[in-house]
């Protein structure tokens, strides 16, 4: 498959990249979503700016109570990072469930988040973790909560000319977390993906954060489930509310009815697994 | 001349010899069609229909032609002189639509080629495809074969409003009597869904026209270079000796390249028109839409039996989704299903009706197994349904109905003669490997715990080594040549055109053993009509059993001549040939093959009535097909909450006759099982009701990946075939044929105590979950 022609540049600095993006260039991260779409001619950007040669966008470091991850950090780097494993195991577990080895070696967290595929894995985890995103442009930078970032299917709060520079994740001490998914067998995307983060209060759940992907038009927090869990409702009962108020997707691989059911099953499994990991 | 030497005892046949092909394949130095570069080479890209059915009201290529680099655009009106895409199958009353290489006034499926853009650059050609404006008037379409048979359904071809391409009836014995006397009859509708063959290398063609020689060379990713040459020469009106076809490295076919495609003749046409070489490489999306699909059955089965499990007879109504056209063998594929419908069982009463149905989809044709997986899936499911009805163990009911070892050659109700077999042997071995009785106990225990565990058996029989010429559309023989150089090095040329199977290795094993030489002194060539004698090709698990046998007989002929020269050189009337040397039985003196070869070409002295040189060619006509068989057992567990199936164990015991190379046989079994498992669990080509291909790319069509495949415990029994002197049968399709019923039988077994009799493929989690819901088995 052959894309339409485009201009390509691979600057070495974020500043150069931002200049090009501000003049309308389409940013290329790992290319795991953009390149296939271009090959199918569903997208035909005239100018691509490849962010892959910008060292300042590839890092994982701890600053205060946050992990800060450069947008061009690959899924594999996140999955295999001791820092992530120690301080934010949920993100590492999620990264390890994305696609296949080849995808994880090339795909990046910034690219995935910016693409906002409704079945992508990261958004569920980022929402459950209360992550935020540093967005930069030639005009400056701003920090936006993940909850405010994902607007709709393939639609985000990124303004024209803006790039994701960094993902910021609160260090998750004392919580039990889990990401579970049922993968669509062809694409590896989530038919249903549930990220759970639980804080124990004695013998019960003190607080819960549940992120859901693959189910609706965009990833979301299952706030009703969170509330019921914190109120001491049994897991299975609470999990039945996982798709409350959501317009559930229906496609070749799973009907809305089945997805709704799957979501409650996987929500329960994520919660049970996360609970077993609480301290 | 004349020395004594130790006898070399090492032989290759039966050994796990590593593939001679692999170094070039795994180091990226193999030459596929897309690796071919030529001076002045142009590139073609094809305009394809986005509609399943439409009238073409006009084509405007002006903007495409104005694009710098575009040299030509050809449409259906330009190729009227080119003959139709051929159908090689003949059935009584078969309706054959005119299949032009480019659509004329109508399109019949999504992906139907409408025009070709030729440019100096591949990217320019592709861009210009989007600039060709085709004025379509969309028409109603029908994609489902049963829907196509309903009154009032849209007519795929207006001249045949019932959408019936043919009906075909075959029967044997007295099925009415069998059913009238039966104590039990079980019935089931069973589908074998449309599949996309998904060879790793898509199709591709390079055409090179030399006007000065009036000669065309066609490089194509094909399984059948010689048949392609004959048929494309006819399509293009070329003398056949002016057309050379080369199948370079071919990255898999699975039957999808056992064909003659519009694009192959089209590239020849383009090259002749522009006077330059032209290349066309199929994209994956085109491959999914425009290369043949496989399977596409809706089968209505009835099985009659006695209460003790003895099967008395079978009825089948087979609805074959043909797609919009007949490709090379399209209508013949379901007739193979009918031929093999008795499977490995003794019953002699069979009554089958096929309805071949046109749909607005890409044609179906041979895909790994070609009709036999559908038949095996059907009979093996029906036997399980019968066993469940009668509460007889699935292994026991099979044993009861097997053709017995002393009944071979066995005449089936469908007119075949099974060559040899011992059907209980692989079943017993497979049962032993899985520890069947303990497994059944564990299953009972699991059920008590609320877990859904299933054990599925399939005992398949298949037909291979196509085949005797009267029973095949294009001749069923194969050619083999052996050429020994003056230095004693050996070249084997086979008319079978391997494309991944490994005959460069297995044929070298055969030649090295027969000549008693080192395997590295043998080179096997194939896939070029300028180098290799006419051949039929590789398909239907025939290359070794037919092509290998041709090589074997060419070697025997050559050994006689070697002996004649050896006797002359040793001045002895009593010589034997062992371990690469001709030995005088009286004196023990010997001469080597290379010494004999040198003398035969130098020809200072010739034995009486003997020509110089050491070359032999055999065209071998097999007296019968071969009939491999085996037993596969799958253990599955179902996630009660989600319906997801996991395969816990997979045991395959295959009997493919004598094994030339166990390593390659394992490879074939593994690949075959994975493709069968793909059909059972994941794969389906889905057209929506308007004829749009929903599974148009690998994002939606789920071929199994390494992480989705269980460990395969592969083992064998060896029952030689009497059909050929090698005793071989064929193994290319066995895994695929055995796997899907083993998996589905296993999953149905896991659910049978809930009252589930059957599930259609693929066994997606949702399908299993819905079944659980209907039968009150959900968690």
mmCIF file of N, CA and C in Angstrom, chain A residues 133-239:
data_model
loop_
_atom_site.group_PDB
_atom_site.id
_atom_site.type_symbol
_atom_site.label_atom_id
_atom_site.label_comp_id
_atom_site.label_asym_id
_atom_site.label_seq_id
_atom_site.Cartn_x
_atom_site.Cartn_y
_atom_site.Cartn_z
ATOM 1 N N UNK A 133 -0.956 15.872 31.233
ATOM 2 C CA UNK A 133 -0.136 15.941 30.026
ATOM 3 C C UNK A 133 0.434 17.339 29.892
ATOM 4 N N UNK A 134 1.731 17.381 29.599
ATOM 5 C CA UNK A 134 2.329 18.692 29.309
ATOM 6 C C UNK A 134 2.240 18.912 27.807
ATOM 7 N N UNK A 135 1.532 19.970 27.425
ATOM 8 C CA UNK A 135 1.342 20.281 26.015
ATOM 9 C C UNK A 135 2.173 21.520 25.689
ATOM 10 N N UNK A 136 2.883 21.457 24.598
ATOM 11 C CA UNK A 136 3.757 22.584 24.253
ATOM 12 C C UNK A 136 3.456 23.079 22.848
ATOM 13 N N UNK A 137 3.739 24.357 22.643
ATOM 14 C CA UNK A 137 3.615 24.949 21.313
ATOM 15 C C UNK A 137 4.634 26.078 21.233
ATOM 16 N N UNK A 138 4.728 26.709 20.100
ATOM 17 C CA UNK A 138 5.677 27.830 20.001
ATOM 18 C C UNK A 138 5.285 28.932 20.970
ATOM 19 N N UNK A 139 4.018 28.948 21.364
ATOM 20 C CA UNK A 139 3.556 30.022 22.259
ATOM 21 C C UNK A 139 3.771 29.726 23.730
ATOM 22 N N UNK A 140 4.242 28.506 24.067
ATOM 23 C CA UNK A 140 4.446 28.204 25.473
ATOM 24 C C UNK A 140 3.984 26.799 25.810
ATOM 25 N N UNK A 141 3.632 26.615 27.068
ATOM 26 C CA UNK A 141 3.217 25.274 27.474
ATOM 27 C C UNK A 141 2.065 25.344 28.458
ATOM 28 N N UNK A 142 1.334 24.251 28.564
ATOM 29 C CA UNK A 142 0.275 24.155 29.563
ATOM 30 C C UNK A 142 0.196 22.702 30.024
ATOM 31 N N UNK A 143 -0.373 22.520 31.179
ATOM 32 C CA UNK A 143 -0.541 21.162 31.705
ATOM 33 C C UNK A 143 -2.034 20.897 31.859
ATOM 34 N N UNK A 144 -2.465 19.771 31.280
ATOM 35 C CA UNK A 144 -3.886 19.451 31.245
ATOM 36 C C UNK A 144 -4.090 18.066 31.845
ATOM 37 N N UNK A 145 -5.119 17.935 32.669
ATOM 38 C CA UNK A 145 -5.426 16.603 33.206
ATOM 39 C C UNK A 145 -5.877 15.694 32.072
ATOM 40 N N UNK A 146 -5.517 14.418 32.166
ATOM 41 C CA UNK A 146 -5.937 13.455 31.138
ATOM 42 C C UNK A 146 -7.451 13.461 30.991
ATOM 43 N N UNK A 147 -8.144 13.658 32.103
ATOM 44 C CA UNK A 147 -9.612 13.667 32.079
ATOM 45 C C UNK A 147 -10.152 14.787 31.189
ATOM 46 N N UNK A 148 -9.382 15.855 31.060
ATOM 47 C CA UNK A 148 -9.818 16.957 30.190
ATOM 48 C C UNK A 148 -9.289 16.835 28.760
ATOM 49 N N UNK A 149 -8.407 15.870 28.569
ATOM 50 C CA UNK A 149 -7.706 15.780 27.288
ATOM 51 C C UNK A 149 -8.493 14.991 26.240
ATOM 52 N N UNK A 150 -9.055 13.860 26.656
ATOM 53 C CA UNK A 150 -9.761 12.999 25.692
ATOM 54 C C UNK A 150 -11.185 13.524 25.515
ATOM 55 N N UNK A 151 -11.468 14.061 24.329
ATOM 56 C CA UNK A 151 -12.766 14.714 24.123
ATOM 57 C C UNK A 151 -13.766 13.778 23.453
ATOM 58 N N UNK A 152 -13.309 13.030 22.481
ATOM 59 C CA UNK A 152 -14.225 12.162 21.731
ATOM 60 C C UNK A 152 -13.355 11.196 20.917
ATOM 61 N N UNK A 153 -14.021 10.374 20.078
ATOM 62 C CA UNK A 153 -13.292 9.422 19.240
ATOM 63 C C UNK A 153 -12.259 10.155 18.377
ATOM 64 N N UNK A 154 -11.018 9.791 18.533
ATOM 65 C CA UNK A 154 -9.911 10.408 17.795
ATOM 66 C C UNK A 154 -9.868 11.930 17.951
ATOM 67 N N UNK A 155 -10.420 12.425 19.025
ATOM 68 C CA UNK A 155 -10.476 13.876 19.208
ATOM 69 C C UNK A 155 -9.957 14.226 20.603
ATOM 70 N N UNK A 156 -9.006 15.173 20.635
ATOM 71 C CA UNK A 156 -8.399 15.557 21.911
ATOM 72 C C UNK A 156 -8.436 17.068 22.073
ATOM 73 N N UNK A 157 -7.945 17.516 23.209
ATOM 74 C CA UNK A 157 -7.915 18.949 23.499
ATOM 75 C C UNK A 157 -6.685 19.634 22.917
ATOM 76 N N UNK A 158 -5.880 18.889 22.165
ATOM 77 C CA UNK A 158 -4.701 19.518 21.547
ATOM 78 C C UNK A 158 -5.158 20.619 20.599
ATOM 79 N N UNK A 159 -4.542 21.786 20.749
ATOM 80 C CA UNK A 159 -4.820 22.863 19.806
ATOM 81 C C UNK A 159 -3.927 22.703 18.574
ATOM 82 N N UNK A 160 -4.316 23.305 17.470
ATOM 83 C CA UNK A 160 -3.414 23.295 16.309
ATOM 84 C C UNK A 160 -2.054 23.872 16.717
ATOM 85 N N UNK A 161 -1.011 23.236 16.284
ATOM 86 C CA UNK A 161 0.326 23.724 16.613
ATOM 87 C C UNK A 161 0.860 23.196 17.932
ATOM 88 N N UNK A 162 0.044 22.417 18.635
ATOM 89 C CA UNK A 162 0.457 21.921 19.940
ATOM 90 C C UNK A 162 0.913 20.464 19.864
ATOM 91 N N UNK A 163 1.870 20.132 20.681
ATOM 92 C CA UNK A 163 2.361 18.747 20.782
ATOM 93 C C UNK A 163 2.277 18.290 22.233
ATOM 94 N N UNK A 164 2.125 16.977 22.421
ATOM 95 C CA UNK A 164 2.320 16.429 23.767
ATOM 96 C C UNK A 164 3.826 16.312 23.965
ATOM 97 N N UNK A 165 4.329 16.903 25.012
ATOM 98 C CA UNK A 165 5.763 16.807 25.291
ATOM 99 C C UNK A 165 6.041 15.761 26.356
ATOM 100 N N UNK A 166 5.083 15.615 27.287
ATOM 101 C CA UNK A 166 5.383 14.795 28.459
ATOM 102 C C UNK A 166 4.087 14.270 29.065
ATOM 103 N N UNK A 167 4.184 13.072 29.589
ATOM 104 C CA UNK A 167 3.081 12.493 30.358
ATOM 105 C C UNK A 167 3.516 12.476 31.816
ATOM 106 N N UNK A 168 2.662 12.978 32.676
ATOM 107 C CA UNK A 168 3.004 13.057 34.099
ATOM 108 C C UNK A 168 2.048 12.164 34.890
ATOM 109 N N UNK A 169 2.647 11.266 35.634
ATOM 110 C CA UNK A 169 1.839 10.289 36.359
ATOM 111 C C UNK A 169 2.183 10.367 37.839
ATOM 112 N N UNK A 170 1.179 10.542 38.684
ATOM 113 C CA UNK A 170 1.473 10.572 40.133
ATOM 114 C C UNK A 170 2.075 9.236 40.579
ATOM 115 N N UNK A 171 3.066 9.317 41.416
ATOM 116 C CA UNK A 171 3.652 8.093 41.952
ATOM 117 C C UNK A 171 2.594 7.385 42.790
ATOM 118 N N UNK A 172 2.452 6.106 42.497
ATOM 119 C CA UNK A 172 1.298 5.372 42.985
ATOM 120 C C UNK A 172 1.689 4.507 44.162
ATOM 121 N N UNK A 173 2.008 5.120 45.281
ATOM 122 C CA UNK A 173 2.434 4.292 46.409
ATOM 123 C C UNK A 173 1.236 3.860 47.226
ATOM 124 N N UNK A 174 1.307 2.640 47.687
ATOM 125 C CA UNK A 174 0.262 2.149 48.571
ATOM 126 C C UNK A 174 -0.997 1.678 47.890
ATOM 127 N N UNK A 175 -1.074 1.832 46.604
ATOM 128 C CA UNK A 175 -2.282 1.393 45.905
ATOM 129 C C UNK A 175 -2.050 0.031 45.271
ATOM 130 N N UNK A 176 -3.144 -0.704 45.069
ATOM 131 C CA UNK A 176 -3.084 -1.927 44.266
ATOM 132 C C UNK A 176 -3.662 -1.619 42.899
ATOM 133 N N UNK A 177 -2.969 -2.030 41.866
ATOM 134 C CA UNK A 177 -3.434 -1.672 40.521
ATOM 135 C C UNK A 177 -3.458 -2.893 39.611
ATOM 136 N N UNK A 178 -4.241 -2.792 38.542
ATOM 137 C CA UNK A 178 -4.272 -3.863 37.537
ATOM 138 C C UNK A 178 -4.835 -3.327 36.230
ATOM 139 N N UNK A 179 -4.297 -3.823 35.130
ATOM 140 C CA UNK A 179 -4.895 -3.562 33.823
ATOM 141 C C UNK A 179 -5.205 -4.904 33.182
ATOM 142 N N UNK A 180 -6.467 -5.127 32.841
ATOM 143 C CA UNK A 180 -6.829 -6.370 32.154
ATOM 144 C C UNK A 180 -7.584 -6.006 30.875
ATOM 145 N N UNK A 181 -7.408 -6.831 29.858
ATOM 146 C CA UNK A 181 -8.110 -6.530 28.609
ATOM 147 C C UNK A 181 -8.435 -7.819 27.874
ATOM 148 N N UNK A 182 -9.444 -7.740 27.028
ATOM 149 C CA UNK A 182 -9.664 -8.774 26.024
ATOM 150 C C UNK A 182 -9.301 -8.126 24.695
ATOM 151 N N UNK A 183 -8.298 -8.697 24.040
ATOM 152 C CA UNK A 183 -7.802 -8.089 22.804
ATOM 153 C C UNK A 183 -8.631 -8.530 21.609
ATOM 154 N N UNK A 184 -8.877 -7.604 20.717
ATOM 155 C CA UNK A 184 -9.435 -7.952 19.413
ATOM 156 C C UNK A 184 -8.364 -8.771 18.704
ATOM 157 N N UNK A 185 -8.712 -9.973 18.214
ATOM 158 C CA UNK A 185 -7.649 -10.886 17.780
ATOM 159 C C UNK A 185 -6.869 -10.418 16.549
ATOM 160 N N UNK A 186 -7.473 -9.609 15.704
ATOM 161 C CA UNK A 186 -6.738 -9.152 14.525
ATOM 162 C C UNK A 186 -5.824 -7.985 14.864
ATOM 163 N N UNK A 187 -6.354 -6.973 15.516
ATOM 164 C CA UNK A 187 -5.609 -5.722 15.709
ATOM 165 C C UNK A 187 -4.858 -5.674 17.026
ATOM 166 N N UNK A 188 -5.283 -6.437 17.996
ATOM 167 C CA UNK A 188 -4.673 -6.359 19.320
ATOM 168 C C UNK A 188 -5.229 -5.229 20.162
ATOM 169 N N UNK A 189 -6.056 -4.351 19.571
ATOM 170 C CA UNK A 189 -6.688 -3.300 20.368
ATOM 171 C C UNK A 189 -7.658 -3.933 21.374
ATOM 172 N N UNK A 190 -8.054 -3.129 22.354
ATOM 173 C CA UNK A 190 -8.912 -3.652 23.420
ATOM 174 C C UNK A 190 -10.363 -3.716 22.962
ATOM 175 N N UNK A 191 -10.947 -4.902 23.016
ATOM 176 C CA UNK A 191 -12.409 -4.966 22.920
ATOM 177 C C UNK A 191 -12.963 -4.346 24.188
ATOM 178 N N UNK A 192 -12.283 -4.671 25.268
ATOM 179 C CA UNK A 192 -12.538 -4.055 26.560
ATOM 180 C C UNK A 192 -11.211 -4.002 27.308
ATOM 181 N N UNK A 193 -10.904 -2.855 27.886
ATOM 182 C CA UNK A 193 -9.708 -2.762 28.724
ATOM 183 C C UNK A 193 -10.059 -1.997 29.991
ATOM 184 N N UNK A 194 -9.694 -2.551 31.112
ATOM 185 C CA UNK A 194 -10.047 -1.926 32.392
ATOM 186 C C UNK A 194 -8.774 -1.715 33.216
ATOM 187 N N UNK A 195 -8.581 -0.477 33.635
ATOM 188 C CA UNK A 195 -7.472 -0.153 34.543
ATOM 189 C C UNK A 195 -8.067 0.175 35.908
ATOM 190 N N UNK A 196 -7.578 -0.514 36.910
ATOM 191 C CA UNK A 196 -8.114 -0.278 38.256
ATOM 192 C C UNK A 196 -6.994 0.121 39.207
ATOM 193 N N UNK A 197 -7.314 1.087 40.050
ATOM 194 C CA UNK A 197 -6.371 1.522 41.089
ATOM 195 C C UNK A 197 -7.154 1.621 42.398
ATOM 196 N N UNK A 198 -6.749 0.787 43.355
ATOM 197 C CA UNK A 198 -7.484 0.731 44.627
ATOM 198 C C UNK A 198 -6.555 1.078 45.784
ATOM 199 N N UNK A 199 -7.098 1.843 46.709
ATOM 200 C CA UNK A 199 -6.359 2.097 47.952
ATOM 201 C C UNK A 199 -7.127 1.408 49.077
ATOM 202 N N UNK A 200 -6.385 0.628 49.807
ATOM 203 C CA UNK A 200 -6.998 -0.156 50.875
ATOM 204 C C UNK A 200 -7.202 0.697 52.126
ATOM 205 N N UNK A 201 -8.325 0.486 52.769
ATOM 206 C CA UNK A 201 -8.553 1.091 54.085
ATOM 207 C C UNK A 201 -8.952 -0.052 55.011
ATOM 208 N N UNK A 202 -7.971 -0.579 55.683
ATOM 209 C CA UNK A 202 -8.234 -1.753 56.507
ATOM 210 C C UNK A 202 -8.617 -2.934 55.631
ATOM 211 N N UNK A 203 -9.783 -3.495 55.899
ATOM 212 C CA UNK A 203 -10.204 -4.664 55.137
ATOM 213 C C UNK A 203 -11.138 -4.319 53.996
ATOM 214 N N UNK A 204 -11.229 -3.054 53.691
ATOM 215 C CA UNK A 204 -12.127 -2.663 52.604
ATOM 216 C C UNK A 204 -11.458 -1.650 51.695
ATOM 217 N N UNK A 205 -12.141 -1.383 50.616
ATOM 218 C CA UNK A 205 -11.612 -0.434 49.648
ATOM 219 C C UNK A 205 -11.826 0.975 50.180
ATOM 220 N N UNK A 206 -10.730 1.700 50.287
ATOM 221 C CA UNK A 206 -10.844 3.078 50.723
ATOM 222 C C UNK A 206 -11.261 3.977 49.579
ATOM 223 N N UNK A 207 -10.512 3.864 48.465
ATOM 224 C CA UNK A 207 -10.902 4.630 47.280
ATOM 225 C C UNK A 207 -10.561 3.818 46.044
ATOM 226 N N UNK A 208 -11.281 4.090 44.994
ATOM 227 C CA UNK A 208 -11.093 3.343 43.764
ATOM 228 C C UNK A 208 -11.075 4.286 42.577
ATOM 229 N N UNK A 209 -10.225 3.982 41.627
ATOM 230 C CA UNK A 209 -10.240 4.716 40.353
ATOM 231 C C UNK A 209 -10.261 3.677 39.238
ATOM 232 N N UNK A 210 -11.255 3.749 38.378
ATOM 233 C CA UNK A 210 -11.432 2.740 37.327
ATOM 234 C C UNK A 210 -11.456 3.445 35.967
ATOM 235 N N UNK A 211 -10.491 3.120 35.114
ATOM 236 C CA UNK A 211 -10.480 3.657 33.753
ATOM 237 C C UNK A 211 -10.915 2.576 32.779
ATOM 238 N N UNK A 212 -11.689 2.978 31.789
ATOM 239 C CA UNK A 212 -12.277 2.016 30.852
ATOM 240 C C UNK A 212 -11.938 2.416 29.420
ATOM 241 N N UNK A 213 -11.489 1.449 28.624
ATOM 242 C CA UNK A 213 -11.252 1.739 27.208
ATOM 243 C C UNK A 213 -11.867 0.646 26.338
ATOM 244 N N UNK A 214 -12.086 0.973 25.074
ATOM 245 C CA UNK A 214 -12.615 0.010 24.115
ATOM 246 C C UNK A 214 -14.129 -0.086 24.120
ATOM 247 N N UNK A 215 -14.749 0.545 25.072
ATOM 248 C CA UNK A 215 -16.179 0.318 25.297
ATOM 249 C C UNK A 215 -17.041 1.418 24.681
ATOM 250 N N UNK A 216 -16.627 2.648 24.885
ATOM 251 C CA UNK A 216 -17.426 3.778 24.408
ATOM 252 C C UNK A 216 -16.681 4.585 23.362
ATOM 253 N N UNK A 217 -17.235 5.738 23.000
ATOM 254 C CA UNK A 217 -16.578 6.578 21.989
ATOM 255 C C UNK A 217 -15.219 7.108 22.446
ATOM 256 N N UNK A 218 -15.001 7.152 23.743
ATOM 257 C CA UNK A 218 -13.687 7.521 24.271
ATOM 258 C C UNK A 218 -13.495 6.820 25.615
ATOM 259 N N UNK A 219 -12.253 6.799 26.048
ATOM 260 C CA UNK A 219 -11.970 6.213 27.357
ATOM 261 C C UNK A 219 -12.631 7.066 28.438
ATOM 262 N N UNK A 220 -13.012 6.423 29.541
ATOM 263 C CA UNK A 220 -13.690 7.191 30.590
ATOM 264 C C UNK A 220 -13.403 6.603 31.963
ATOM 265 N N UNK A 221 -13.718 7.397 32.999
ATOM 266 C CA UNK A 221 -13.666 6.921 34.379
ATOM 267 C C UNK A 221 -15.051 6.411 34.762
ATOM 268 N N UNK A 222 -15.093 5.238 35.349
ATOM 269 C CA UNK A 222 -16.375 4.663 35.760
ATOM 270 C C UNK A 222 -16.697 5.155 37.166
ATOM 271 N N UNK A 223 -17.184 6.391 37.268
ATOM 272 C CA UNK A 223 -17.288 7.030 38.582
ATOM 273 C C UNK A 223 -18.345 6.361 39.467
ATOM 274 N N UNK A 224 -19.389 5.846 38.853
ATOM 275 C CA UNK A 224 -20.418 5.182 39.656
ATOM 276 C C UNK A 224 -19.856 3.904 40.310
ATOM 277 N N UNK A 225 -19.070 3.169 39.541
ATOM 278 C CA UNK A 225 -18.441 1.966 40.104
ATOM 279 C C UNK A 225 -17.500 2.360 41.240
ATOM 280 N N UNK A 226 -16.741 3.402 41.004
ATOM 281 C CA UNK A 226 -15.797 3.881 42.031
ATOM 282 C C UNK A 226 -16.548 4.227 43.328
ATOM 283 N N UNK A 227 -17.670 4.909 43.143
ATOM 284 C CA UNK A 227 -18.451 5.336 44.314
ATOM 285 C C UNK A 227 -18.997 4.122 45.074
ATOM 286 N N UNK A 228 -19.530 3.164 44.303
ATOM 287 C CA UNK A 228 -20.110 1.980 44.937
ATOM 288 C C UNK A 228 -19.043 1.166 45.669
ATOM 289 N N UNK A 229 -17.865 1.070 45.068
ATOM 290 C CA UNK A 229 -16.782 0.317 45.723
ATOM 291 C C UNK A 229 -16.380 0.982 47.028
ATOM 292 N N UNK A 230 -16.247 2.302 46.949
ATOM 293 C CA UNK A 230 -15.837 3.028 48.153
ATOM 294 C C UNK A 230 -16.923 2.932 49.220
ATOM 295 N N UNK A 231 -18.168 2.729 48.773
ATOM 296 C CA UNK A 231 -19.283 2.614 49.718
ATOM 297 C C UNK A 231 -19.430 1.191 50.236
ATOM 298 N N UNK A 232 -18.506 0.310 49.813
ATOM 299 C CA UNK A 232 -18.501 -1.030 50.365
ATOM 300 C C UNK A 232 -19.360 -2.038 49.627
ATOM 301 N N UNK A 233 -19.871 -1.682 48.432
ATOM 302 C CA UNK A 233 -20.646 -2.656 47.653
ATOM 303 C C UNK A 233 -19.738 -3.786 47.193
ATOM 304 N N UNK A 234 -20.275 -4.997 47.083
ATOM 305 C CA UNK A 234 -19.464 -6.104 46.559
ATOM 306 C C UNK A 234 -19.001 -5.805 45.128
ATOM 307 N N UNK A 235 -17.805 -6.314 44.813
ATOM 308 C CA UNK A 235 -17.177 -6.014 43.530
ATOM 309 C C UNK A 235 -18.086 -6.333 42.346
ATOM 310 N N UNK A 236 -18.612 -7.555 42.334
ATOM 311 C CA UNK A 236 -19.401 -7.984 41.171
ATOM 312 C C UNK A 236 -20.623 -7.102 40.965
ATOM 313 N N UNK A 237 -21.200 -6.694 42.080
ATOM 314 C CA UNK A 237 -22.393 -5.843 42.012
ATOM 315 C C UNK A 237 -22.021 -4.454 41.467
ATOM 316 N N UNK A 238 -20.923 -3.927 42.002
ATOM 317 C CA UNK A 238 -20.484 -2.602 41.552
ATOM 318 C C UNK A 238 -20.115 -2.622 40.074
ATOM 319 N N UNK A 239 -19.457 -3.733 39.675
ATOM 320 C CA UNK A 239 -18.942 -3.806 38.307
ATOM 321 C C UNK A 239 -20.057 -3.773 37.269
#
